[in-house]
Amino acid sequence: MAIHHSKVLILGAGPAGCTAAIYAARANLAPILVTGLQPGGQLTITTDVENFPGFAEAIQGPWLMEQMQAQAEHVGTTFLYDTIVSIDLSKRPFVAVGDSGDTYSGDTLVIATGASARWLGIDSERKFQGFGVSACATCDGFFFRKKEVAVVGGGNSAVEEAIYLAGIASKVTVIHRRDTFRAEKIAQDRLFALPNVSVIWDSAVEEVLGDANPPGVTSLRLRNTKTGVLSELPVDGLFIAIGHDPNTSLFKDQLAMDDEGYLITRPGTTQTSVPGVFAAGDVQDKTFRQAVTAAGTGCMSALEADRFLAHHGQTAVVAAE
Ligand code: FAD
Ligand code: NAP
């Protein structure tokens, strides 16, 4: 089994990891980036991206991530296609083991493993992902200007997404499986005050219905969770807002996390609770969750890793097991 050592080991190939790689490589740190199961990260499962600065026309998410990877490789990053299954942060160099059996060690570590939106788990939801079904109103709301959309969920995220969408879409219907929201009262009051928002209580989305060519959502089949009665709601788009899970199970009991599992970083930095370990992107950000903010913290993490190395020096290369 191979051993790979680098001054900066980066986990994750989304906007945060790729940007950390670009900055670390340009600082002559020859970073190694381990991609995980989703090289390119969350943007590879979307279509149009209209809010990443620098592109006057809409660009495709997968294309943007190909470009970021090519840029990082061009300046000297090594991308390795493996998924980290265990890690030891108790001493430097930090040592991670991949699914392949290979070992990765780093004098510093940048964690950019992202977060995953929770989905309903129905086949038709997957079929229309990127074609009317989304988990990000800030990202995709603009595509539904003056159209009718639905939001699923009853927490703060769902209510905030619905309020945001109400400023763009002509009509927003929130679908919640129970008869009360768990969102804060103040957010609920704001939502209920909006004239173009209505709520369908006690209901679950059973199926997303739509056209195949061109692909697009036309309606939702709903099931009343109390009576079982089925109904159909015409909509152009469906936003799932039932929470996110940060990809941090690897770091449990090794790094400080909040009660939802997001890595805690020192305010204004990407420093985690272990010196030399930095966290960037959605793995430490449950508020903004945008490609540009992930890239921004990715940049910070590489600059901070570089400074850390300047102060603390490198470690001996990890010995073979
Ligand atoms: P991610 O993109 O989530 O990348 C995480 C990386 O970590 C992946 O490469 C994964 O394989 C890797 N990884 C995970 N676990 C491991 C492991 N154990 N070992 C090694 N690697 C691992 N944002 C916008 O700004 N504009 C948009 O238009 C937009 N549209 C979106 C559309 C959709 C459908 C979704 C889901 C999100 C969208 N976003 C958009 C949000 C944006 O994609 C995220 O904010 C951004 O991708 C976060 O970047 P990240 O690098 O932190 O993590
Ligand atoms: P959340 O609070 O866990 O709420 C998830 C919602 O989705 C719940 O209403 C839940 O229904 C529903 N849900 C879960 N699984 C579902 C499924 N399979 N089908 C249908 N509905 C489902 O998640 P969140 O709203 O993303 O918030 C996460 C955390 O971030 C919370 O602590 C929240 O307060 C915080 N947050 C804060 C702000 C803010 O302060 N401005 C903004 C956003 C998020 P039930 O209610 O029936 O369980």
Coordinates of C-alpha atoms and ligand atoms in Angstrom, one line a residue:
M1 CA 0.0 0.0 0.0
A2 CA 1.4 3.4 -1.0
I3 CA 2.2 6.2 1.4
H4 CA 1.7 9.8 0.2
H5 CA 3.1 12.6 2.2
S6 CA 2.6 16.4 1.6
K7 CA 3.1 19.6 3.5
V8 CA -0.6 20.3 2.9
L9 CA -3.0 17.5 2.7
I10 CA -6.4 18.5 1.5
L11 CA -9.6 16.4 1.9
G12 CA -12.3 17.2 -0.6
A13 CA -12.4 18.4 -4.2
G14 CA -15.3 20.9 -4.1
P15 CA -14.8 24.7 -4.4
A16 CA -13.2 24.9 -1.0
G17 CA -10.7 22.1 -1.5
C18 CA -9.8 23.1 -5.1
T19 CA -9.2 26.7 -4.0
A20 CA -7.1 25.7 -1.0
A21 CA -5.1 23.6 -3.5
I22 CA -4.6 26.5 -5.9
Y23 CA -3.3 28.7 -3.2
A24 CA -1.1 26.0 -1.5
A25 CA 0.4 25.0 -4.8
R26 CA 1.2 28.6 -5.7
A27 CA 2.9 28.9 -2.3
N28 CA 5.2 26.0 -3.5
L29 CA 3.7 23.6 -0.9
A30 CA 3.0 20.8 -3.5
P31 CA -0.3 19.8 -1.9
I32 CA -2.0 16.5 -2.3
L33 CA -5.8 16.5 -2.6
V34 CA -7.9 13.4 -1.9
T35 CA -11.1 13.8 -3.8
G36 CA -13.6 11.5 -2.0
L37 CA -16.5 9.9 -3.8
Q38 CA -17.7 13.1 -5.5
P39 CA -14.8 14.8 -7.3
G40 CA -15.9 18.4 -7.9
G41 CA -18.3 18.3 -5.0
Q42 CA -21.9 19.4 -4.9
L43 CA -21.8 21.6 -8.0
T44 CA -21.4 18.5 -10.1
I45 CA -25.1 17.6 -9.4
T46 CA -26.4 21.0 -10.7
T47 CA -26.8 22.5 -14.1
D48 CA -26.8 26.4 -14.5
V49 CA -24.6 28.4 -12.1
E50 CA -25.3 32.1 -12.4
N51 CA -23.8 33.6 -9.3
F52 CA -20.1 32.5 -9.4
P53 CA -18.3 35.8 -10.2
G54 CA -16.4 36.1 -13.4
F55 CA -18.9 34.7 -15.8
A56 CA -21.3 37.0 -17.6
E57 CA -23.4 34.0 -18.9
A58 CA -24.7 31.1 -17.0
I59 CA -22.1 28.3 -16.7
Q60 CA -22.6 24.6 -15.9
G61 CA -21.6 23.4 -12.4
P62 CA -19.7 20.3 -13.6
W63 CA -17.7 22.5 -16.1
L64 CA -16.8 25.0 -13.4
M65 CA -15.5 22.2 -11.2
E66 CA -13.5 20.7 -14.1
Q67 CA -11.9 24.1 -14.6
M68 CA -11.1 24.5 -10.8
Q69 CA -9.4 21.0 -10.8
A70 CA -7.5 21.8 -14.0
Q71 CA -6.3 25.1 -12.5
A72 CA -5.2 23.4 -9.3
E73 CA -3.4 20.7 -11.2
H74 CA -1.8 23.2 -13.5
V75 CA -0.1 25.0 -10.6
G76 CA 1.1 21.8 -9.0
T77 CA -1.5 20.0 -7.0
T78 CA -1.7 16.2 -7.1
F79 CA -5.3 14.9 -7.1
L80 CA -5.7 11.3 -5.8
Y81 CA -9.0 9.5 -6.2
D82 CA -9.7 7.9 -2.8
T83 CA -12.0 8.3 0.1
I84 CA -10.6 8.8 3.6
V85 CA -12.1 6.2 6.0
S86 CA -10.0 7.0 9.2
I87 CA -7.8 9.7 10.4
D88 CA -5.5 10.4 13.4
L89 CA -5.2 14.0 14.4
S90 CA -3.5 13.3 17.8
K91 CA 0.0 14.2 16.5
R92 CA 1.7 15.7 13.5
P93 CA 2.1 14.6 10.7
F94 CA -1.7 13.9 10.6
V95 CA -2.3 10.5 9.1
A96 CA -5.3 9.5 7.1
V97 CA -6.1 6.1 5.6
G98 CA -8.0 5.7 2.4
D99 CA -10.6 3.2 1.2
S100 CA -7.9 1.9 -1.1
G101 CA -5.6 1.1 1.8
D102 CA -3.2 3.9 1.0
T103 CA -2.0 6.2 3.7
Y104 CA -1.9 9.9 3.5
S105 CA 0.1 12.1 5.8
G106 CA 0.2 15.9 6.0
D107 CA 2.2 18.4 8.0
T108 CA -1.0 20.4 7.9
L109 CA -4.5 19.3 7.0
V110 CA -7.3 21.2 5.2
I111 CA -10.7 19.6 5.7
A112 CA -13.0 20.5 2.9
T113 CA -15.4 17.6 2.9
G114 CA -18.5 19.7 2.5
A115 CA -22.0 19.0 3.6
S116 CA -24.8 17.0 1.9
A117 CA -28.3 18.2 1.5
R118 CA -30.9 15.8 2.8
W119 CA -33.3 14.6 0.1
L120 CA -36.7 13.0 0.3
G121 CA -35.4 9.9 -1.3
I122 CA -38.1 9.3 -3.9
D123 CA -37.1 8.3 -7.5
S124 CA -38.8 11.2 -9.2
E125 CA -37.0 13.7 -7.1
R126 CA -33.7 12.4 -8.3
K127 CA -35.0 12.4 -11.9
F128 CA -35.8 16.1 -11.9
Q129 CA -32.7 17.2 -9.8
G130 CA -31.3 20.3 -11.7
F131 CA -34.5 20.4 -13.8
G132 CA -36.9 21.9 -11.3
V133 CA -35.9 20.1 -8.1
S134 CA -33.3 21.9 -6.0
A135 CA -32.0 22.0 -2.5
C136 CA -30.8 25.6 -2.6
A137 CA -33.1 28.6 -3.1
T138 CA -30.2 31.1 -3.1
C139 CA -28.6 29.1 -6.0
D140 CA -31.6 28.3 -8.1
G141 CA -34.4 30.6 -7.0
F142 CA -33.7 33.0 -9.8
F143 CA -34.6 30.4 -12.4
F144 CA -38.2 30.6 -11.1
R145 CA -38.9 34.3 -11.6
K146 CA -42.7 34.8 -11.7
K147 CA -43.3 31.1 -11.6
E148 CA -44.9 28.9 -8.9
V149 CA -42.8 26.9 -6.6
A150 CA -43.1 24.6 -3.5
V151 CA -40.8 24.3 -0.5
V152 CA -40.8 21.1 1.6
G153 CA -39.9 21.3 5.3
G154 CA -40.9 23.0 8.5
G155 CA -37.6 24.2 10.1
N156 CA -35.8 27.5 9.9
S157 CA -34.3 26.6 6.6
A158 CA -37.6 25.9 4.9
V159 CA -39.2 29.1 6.2
E160 CA -36.1 31.2 5.2
E161 CA -36.0 29.6 1.7
A162 CA -39.8 30.2 1.3
I163 CA -39.4 33.9 2.4
Y164 CA -36.5 34.3 -0.1
L165 CA -38.4 32.6 -2.9
A166 CA -41.5 34.8 -2.2
G167 CA -39.4 37.7 -3.5
I168 CA -38.8 36.0 -6.8
A169 CA -41.6 33.6 -7.6
S170 CA -45.2 34.5 -8.2
K171 CA -46.4 31.9 -5.6
V172 CA -44.8 29.8 -2.9
T173 CA -46.5 26.8 -1.3
V174 CA -44.8 25.4 1.8
I175 CA -45.5 21.7 2.3
H176 CA -45.0 20.3 5.8
R177 CA -45.6 16.8 7.0
R178 CA -47.0 18.0 10.4
D179 CA -49.4 20.8 11.4
T180 CA -46.9 23.0 13.1
F181 CA -43.5 24.4 12.0
R182 CA -40.4 23.9 14.2
A183 CA -39.0 27.2 12.8
E184 CA -38.6 30.2 15.1
K185 CA -41.8 32.1 15.8
I186 CA -40.4 35.4 14.4
A187 CA -39.5 33.7 11.1
Q188 CA -43.0 32.1 10.9
D189 CA -44.6 35.5 11.5
R190 CA -42.6 36.9 8.6
L191 CA -43.6 34.0 6.4
F192 CA -47.4 34.2 7.2
A193 CA -47.4 38.0 6.5
L194 CA -46.4 37.4 2.8
P195 CA -49.3 37.6 0.4
N196 CA -48.0 35.1 -2.1
V197 CA -47.2 32.3 0.4
S198 CA -49.5 29.5 1.5
V199 CA -48.9 26.4 3.5
I200 CA -50.2 22.9 3.0
W201 CA -50.1 21.1 6.4
D202 CA -49.9 17.4 7.1
S203 CA -48.7 16.6 3.7
A204 CA -45.8 14.7 2.1
V205 CA -44.6 14.8 -1.5
E206 CA -45.3 11.4 -2.9
E207 CA -44.1 12.0 -6.5
V208 CA -42.7 14.8 -8.6
L209 CA -44.5 14.9 -12.0
G210 CA -43.1 16.6 -15.1
D211 CA -42.2 16.5 -18.7
A212 CA -39.3 14.6 -20.2
N213 CA -38.5 16.8 -23.2
P214 CA -37.5 19.4 -22.3
P215 CA -37.2 18.1 -18.8
G216 CA -39.1 20.1 -16.2
V217 CA -41.4 19.8 -13.2
T218 CA -45.2 20.4 -13.8
S219 CA -46.8 19.3 -10.5
L220 CA -46.5 17.3 -7.3
R221 CA -48.5 14.4 -6.1
L222 CA -49.2 15.0 -2.4
R223 CA -50.4 12.6 0.3
N224 CA -52.1 13.8 3.4
T225 CA -50.2 12.3 6.3
K226 CA -53.3 12.0 8.5
T227 CA -56.0 10.9 6.0
G228 CA -53.9 9.3 3.3
V229 CA -55.9 11.3 0.7
L230 CA -53.9 12.1 -2.5
S231 CA -54.0 15.5 -4.3
E232 CA -52.1 17.2 -7.1
L233 CA -50.4 20.6 -6.8
P234 CA -49.3 22.4 -10.0
V235 CA -45.8 23.9 -9.6
D236 CA -42.8 24.8 -11.8
G237 CA -40.2 24.0 -9.1
L238 CA -39.7 22.1 -5.9
F239 CA -37.2 23.1 -3.2
I240 CA -36.3 20.6 -0.6
A241 CA -35.3 22.2 2.7
I242 CA -35.2 19.4 5.2
G243 CA -31.7 20.0 6.5
H244 CA -28.1 19.3 5.7
D245 CA -25.5 16.9 7.1
P246 CA -21.9 18.0 7.3
N247 CA -19.5 15.3 6.3
T248 CA -17.6 15.2 9.6
S249 CA -18.2 11.7 11.1
L250 CA -14.4 11.0 10.5
F251 CA -13.5 13.7 12.9
K252 CA -15.8 12.9 15.8
D253 CA -14.1 13.1 19.2
Q254 CA -11.0 14.6 17.5
L255 CA -12.2 18.1 16.5
A256 CA -14.7 20.5 18.2
M257 CA -18.0 20.5 16.5
D258 CA -21.4 22.1 17.1
D259 CA -24.4 20.1 18.1
E260 CA -25.2 19.5 14.4
G261 CA -21.8 18.2 13.6
Y262 CA -20.3 21.3 11.8
L263 CA -16.7 21.9 12.5
I264 CA -16.0 24.9 14.7
T265 CA -13.4 27.3 13.5
R266 CA -12.0 30.3 15.4
P267 CA -14.0 33.4 14.2
G268 CA -12.3 35.1 11.3
T269 CA -10.1 32.1 10.6
T270 CA -10.3 28.5 9.4
Q271 CA -8.4 27.1 12.4
T272 CA -10.1 24.2 14.1
S273 CA -9.5 23.0 17.7
V274 CA -6.3 21.2 16.6
P275 CA -3.4 23.4 15.6
G276 CA -2.4 22.7 12.0
V277 CA -5.9 21.5 11.0
F278 CA -8.0 23.9 9.0
A279 CA -11.6 23.6 7.9
A280 CA -13.0 25.4 4.8
G281 CA -16.4 25.5 3.0
D282 CA -19.7 23.9 3.9
V283 CA -18.1 21.6 6.4
Q284 CA -17.8 24.6 8.8
D285 CA -20.5 26.9 7.3
K286 CA -24.2 26.2 7.9
T287 CA -25.2 29.8 7.1
F288 CA -24.1 30.7 3.6
R289 CA -23.4 27.4 1.8
Q290 CA -22.3 29.0 -1.5
A291 CA -19.5 28.1 -3.9
V292 CA -18.0 31.5 -3.6
T293 CA -17.9 31.5 0.2
A294 CA -16.5 27.9 0.1
A295 CA -13.8 29.1 -2.3
G296 CA -13.1 32.1 0.0
T297 CA -12.5 30.0 3.1
G298 CA -10.5 27.5 1.0
C299 CA -8.2 30.4 0.1
M300 CA -7.9 31.4 3.8
S301 CA -7.1 27.8 4.9
A302 CA -4.2 27.5 2.5
L303 CA -2.8 30.9 3.5
E304 CA -3.1 29.9 7.2
A305 CA -1.5 26.5 6.5
D306 CA 1.4 28.2 4.9
R307 CA 1.8 30.5 7.9
F308 CA 1.5 27.6 10.3
L309 CA 4.3 25.8 8.4
A310 CA 6.5 28.9 8.5
H311 CA 6.1 29.0 12.3
H312 CA 6.1 25.3 13.2
G313 CA 8.1 23.7 10.4
Q314 CA 7.6 20.4 8.7
T315 CA 7.4 16.9 10.3
A316 CA 9.3 13.8 9.5
V317 CA 7.6 11.7 6.8
V318 CA 5.4 9.0 8.3
A319 CA 6.9 5.6 8.5
A320 CA 5.3 2.6 6.8
E321 CA 3.1 0.5 9.1
Ligands
FAD1 P1 -18.6 20.2 -1.6 O1 -18.8 20.9 -2.9 O2 -19.7 19.6 -0.8 O3 -17.4 19.2 -1.8 C1 -17.1 18.2 -0.8 C2 -15.9 17.4 -1.3 O4 -15.4 16.6 -0.2 C3 -16.3 16.4 -2.4 O5 -15.3 16.4 -3.4 C4 -16.4 15.0 -1.7 O6 -16.1 14.0 -2.5 C5 -15.3 15.2 -0.6 N1 -15.3 14.3 0.5 C6 -16.4 14.1 1.3 N2 -16.0 13.1 2.2 C7 -14.7 12.8 2.0 C8 -13.8 11.8 2.5 N3 -14.2 11.0 3.5 N4 -12.6 11.7 2.0 C9 -12.2 12.5 0.9 N5 -13.0 13.5 0.4 C10 -14.3 13.6 0.9 N6 -23.6 27.4 -4.8 C11 -23.4 28.5 -5.5 O7 -22.7 29.4 -5.1 N7 -24.1 28.7 -6.7 C12 -25.0 27.7 -7.1 O8 -25.6 27.9 -8.2 C13 -25.1 26.5 -6.4 N8 -26.0 25.6 -6.8 C14 -26.1 24.4 -6.1 C15 -27.0 23.5 -6.6 C16 -27.1 22.3 -5.8 C17 -28.1 21.2 -6.4 C18 -26.4 22.1 -4.6 C19 -26.6 20.8 -3.8 C20 -25.6 23.1 -4.2 C21 -25.4 24.3 -4.9 N9 -24.6 25.3 -4.4 C22 -24.4 26.4 -5.2 C23 -23.9 25.2 -3.2 C24 -22.4 24.8 -3.4 O9 -22.4 23.7 -4.3 C25 -21.8 24.5 -2.1 O10 -21.9 25.6 -1.2 C26 -20.3 24.2 -2.4 O11 -20.1 23.1 -3.3 C27 -19.6 23.8 -1.1 O12 -18.2 23.5 -1.4 P2 -17.3 22.7 -0.5 O13 -16.0 22.6 -1.2 O14 -17.3 23.1 0.9 O15 -17.9 21.2 -0.5
NAP2 P1 -34.4 21.1 10.9 O1 -34.5 22.1 11.9 O2 -33.9 19.8 11.3 O3 -35.8 21.0 10.2 C1 -36.0 20.0 9.2 C2 -37.4 20.1 8.8 O4 -37.6 19.2 7.7 C3 -38.4 19.7 9.9 O5 -39.5 20.5 9.9 C4 -38.7 18.3 9.5 O6 -40.1 17.9 9.9 C5 -38.6 18.3 8.0 N1 -38.2 17.0 7.5 C6 -37.1 16.3 7.8 N2 -37.1 15.2 7.1 C7 -38.2 15.2 6.3 C8 -38.7 14.3 5.3 N3 -38.0 13.2 5.0 N4 -39.8 14.6 4.6 C9 -40.4 15.8 4.9 N5 -40.0 16.7 5.9 C10 -38.9 16.4 6.5 O7 -33.4 21.6 9.7 P2 -33.1 23.1 9.2 O8 -34.4 23.8 9.0 O9 -32.2 22.9 8.0 O10 -32.3 23.7 10.4 C11 -31.1 23.1 10.9 C12 -30.6 23.9 12.0 O11 -30.1 25.1 11.5 C13 -31.6 24.2 13.1 O12 -31.0 24.2 14.3 C14 -32.0 25.6 12.7 O13 -32.6 26.3 13.8 C15 -30.7 26.2 12.2 N6 -31.0 27.3 11.2 C16 -31.1 28.5 11.7 C17 -31.4 29.6 10.9 C18 -31.4 30.9 11.5 O14 -31.3 31.0 12.7 N7 -31.7 32.0 10.8 C19 -31.6 29.4 9.6 C20 -31.6 28.1 9.0 C21 -31.3 27.0 9.9 P3 -40.5 17.7 11.4 O15 -40.6 19.1 12.0 O16 -41.8 17.0 11.3 O17 -39.4 17.0 12.1

